[in-house]
Amino acid sequence: MQALKVAMLGCGVVGTEVAARIQDRSEALAERIGAPLELSAIVVRDTAKQRPGIDPSLLTTDAEAAIADADIVIELMGGIEPAKTLIRSALDHGSSVVTANKALLAANYGELMSAADTAGVRLEHEAAVAGAIPIIRPVGDSLAGDRIDRIMGIVNGTTNYILDQMDSEGWGFDEALKTAQELGFAEADPTADVGGHDAAAKAAILSSLAFHAPVTIDDVHVEGIEDITPEMVATARDQGFVIKLLAVCERVSESPAGPGLSARVYPALLGRNHPLATVRGAFNAVFIEAEAAGSLMFYGQGAGGEPTASAVLGDVVSVARRKVLGGRGQYERPFHKDSTILPISAITTRYHITLDVVDRPGVLAAVSEVFSDEGASIELMRQTVGEVDEQGTQHAKLVLATHSNTDAILQGTVDRLGGLSVVRAVKSVIRVEGQ
Amino acid sequence: MQALKVAMLGCGVVGTEVAARIQDRSEALAERIGAPLELSAIVVRDTAKQRPGIDPSLLTTDAEAAIADADIVIELMGGIEPAKTLIRSALDHGSSVVTANKALLAANYGELMSAADTAGVRLEHEAAVAGAIPIIRPVGDSLAGDRIDRIMGIVNGTTNYILDQMDSEGWGFDEALKTAQELGFAEADPTADVGGHDAAAKAAILSSLAFHAPVTIDDVHVEGIEDITPEMVATARDQGFVIKLLAVCERVSESPAGPGLSARVYPALLGRNHPLATVRGAFNAVFIEAEAAGSLMFYGQGAGGEPTASAVLGDVVSVARRKVLGGRGQYERPFHKDSTILPISAITTRYHITLDVVDRPGVLAAVSEVFSDEGASIELMRQTVGEVDEQGTQHAKLVLATHSNTDAILQGTVDRLGGLSVVRAVKSVIRVEGQ
């Protein structure tokens, strides 16, 4: 049988691993597919650069020619352009495309999937979310007959490593970040990870897939972990919680803004008996609640050359098989373009609020009054004696766990608490998830 | 678009749920598929029986007529016959089939998959392993470009519930089984579950799928949990282990019987920090080690009407979409019919052995001599003072952890230990996995 030509756009860590595996596993891949794969071109910016293990004769800067000659295109350049134009070009040319490009999909999921659908080919993207963990296929295919209500994911390894070290070793944020950088778990510029933006891209893709609606990264409410302190981590631990950066994708049937979808990323308290609480180090996991299937969890390595290459090659085998056996394949259909994506203010959640208060009679009354004024309620209150300050005033630490309410109301409550004369500082505010 | 006719064979707990969901979610399913589904017939033995929620006009005893009229067949009868004949008939008729029948697939995986392949249709079976947990698609498709080396699964909820209660509550086996029966987690006749046979069927299916080889239930080495005592569970706990009934599917590169595959089910010690150790109650989980992807875990509800119906409907949507969009779909290819399936004796493992010995000088020397004679070695030995028996002899409990060796050598060592005059009884032998 004639070989299927594969053009690869980009050749970084993942690309090098993909190229190596296409060569090393050629026999096994040909068996699985029913035809051999032939790496026909690797498009790079600099063909002169030394790339160990890569056949230099495959390197080219001419992306359009490489695409025109290929049966299957693997896009591993990352970023929006030129990746988007090249993927569109490949789809229009009738080639299926495999991509790991989360930034691009998080910005243009609906548009690119429609383009693939119109062209009668596939745009596979298992590697774009949670690395090697099969999540796109389970969500898109295995649960296609069910109704997914909620996805909660630990989808960024860097932040999970940092939070895990803070929890298990008592480290501060800076120390944990520095070690993560030394171990290669964090970039020199860690903003995209610790700010929650990488997780937000994945939340957009997962929401689009699970709810058949074009959710973009701009729709995702994002808070990072930069302000998590060892004290917050210790307090969480004392109360049976662990702090995790969660990507939450939710179908909301009732909210002040009506029914709709919510996609959000923030550090949250998670009960230690929740399956996601056991996800350690740089591992990723995605927890799904579906109407009939109940609770499901998928766990594995979310990044790295080899795991990501595994996901890319699974997609390559899938589209290659379709090419050999015929059949255009199919996507999730249809997209609900009119879905309402809810603002964070409309989402129902719970807060744990830690206040530095003046330890004197009337404090609890003042705090309680704010809650009742705002329509919020306190589930649990714990006061512990704090320091005496320079003015000789005795402080206390007041930890409040709220009942469920909208984020807007809880935020309004916190704002007003901060303005009370007896409250010296709002030390921390963190949401509770997974209960 | 014309409706796709669905015939359902069997109408028990899962079937009732599937029928209800096809009706209740008809609009959502039609959207996903691109055409409506029409439940055209439900084949049962007794059409007169009251079935709440089921339209009596759909009930029939004429399976062949129902199949001839259908586009898609759902087989939920269970057992080998007549299920096998009817599935063959549907495939020959050009209908894709969705089944949850693990017994049938564990006996005839290769034959039935080949029949579907020849007919150019699909035989989907996500519900046959681990209920609602998407595992067939991740193993068969997502990891198709990788090499799966090992699968370890907790794939039987009944035994996991029993072992979990023994571990967390200190219950005995009989008490835990009785409660499982009262809660509906165990059948009146629990033999298939506690004897490991249900898990063995799933191990056969997972092995067939992961290693592209026709592994049947007869190839699976099976040991049940009937002999697990509270003492064994307590000892395991003291040593940082938990006892789980594991289904292990392994690609073995070196063994006394040469390279080959191994499929086995037995209760084993698992370190408490292993992801599978956290699987509680009647939940299931499958842990996969693949060459590039590394460690992955899939977790969820392994049984029950709703979760199983979710898996069945995911498969129905998948084959229906293919029907609408064209394309025959494809299977894992090819099957390595000449794969060697290794006997348990050739598998490398580790034993924890608990002996009741006479507490006198020379015992450790005698025990050590047996190990060195047999070519086995001791990693760790712990002796604790036991009872004084009726003859006034002081006993001791001797716990031995072996280094890795073949099961044959370790079994031979245990047999010889049992024959030593200083050994009053071999109290327990259990393998260690997950390290």
Short mmCIF file of N, CA and C in Angstrom, two decimals, chain A residues 16 105 159 218 233 242 271 313 374:
data_model
loop_
_atom_site.label_atom_id
_atom_site.label_comp_id
_atom_site.label_asym_id
_atom_site.label_seq_id
_atom_site.Cartn_x
_atom_site.Cartn_y
_atom_site.Cartn_z
N THR A 16 10.49 17.02 17.62
CA THR A 16 11.64 16.12 17.55
C THR A 16 11.25 14.72 17.99
N LEU A 105 -6.48 27.08 19.34
CA LEU A 105 -7.81 26.50 19.51
C LEU A 105 -8.64 27.27 20.53
N THR A 159 1.76 24.93 37.92
CA THR A 159 1.08 25.44 39.11
C THR A 159 0.76 24.31 40.08
N ASP A 218 -11.25 34.38 25.95
CA ASP A 218 -11.75 35.67 26.46
C ASP A 218 -13.01 35.50 27.31
N VAL A 233 -2.14 28.11 52.62
CA VAL A 233 -2.00 26.67 52.39
C VAL A 233 -2.12 25.92 53.72
N VAL A 242 -7.07 21.17 50.41
CA VAL A 242 -5.83 21.46 49.71
C VAL A 242 -6.17 22.52 48.66
N GLY A 271 -11.65 19.57 49.07
CA GLY A 271 -11.59 18.61 50.18
C GLY A 271 -10.54 17.54 49.89
N LEU A 313 0.64 11.33 18.06
CA LEU A 313 0.68 10.14 17.21
C LEU A 313 -0.62 9.35 17.26
N GLU A 374 -26.06 41.75 53.05
CA GLU A 374 -25.74 41.41 51.65
C GLU A 374 -26.51 40.19 51.15
#
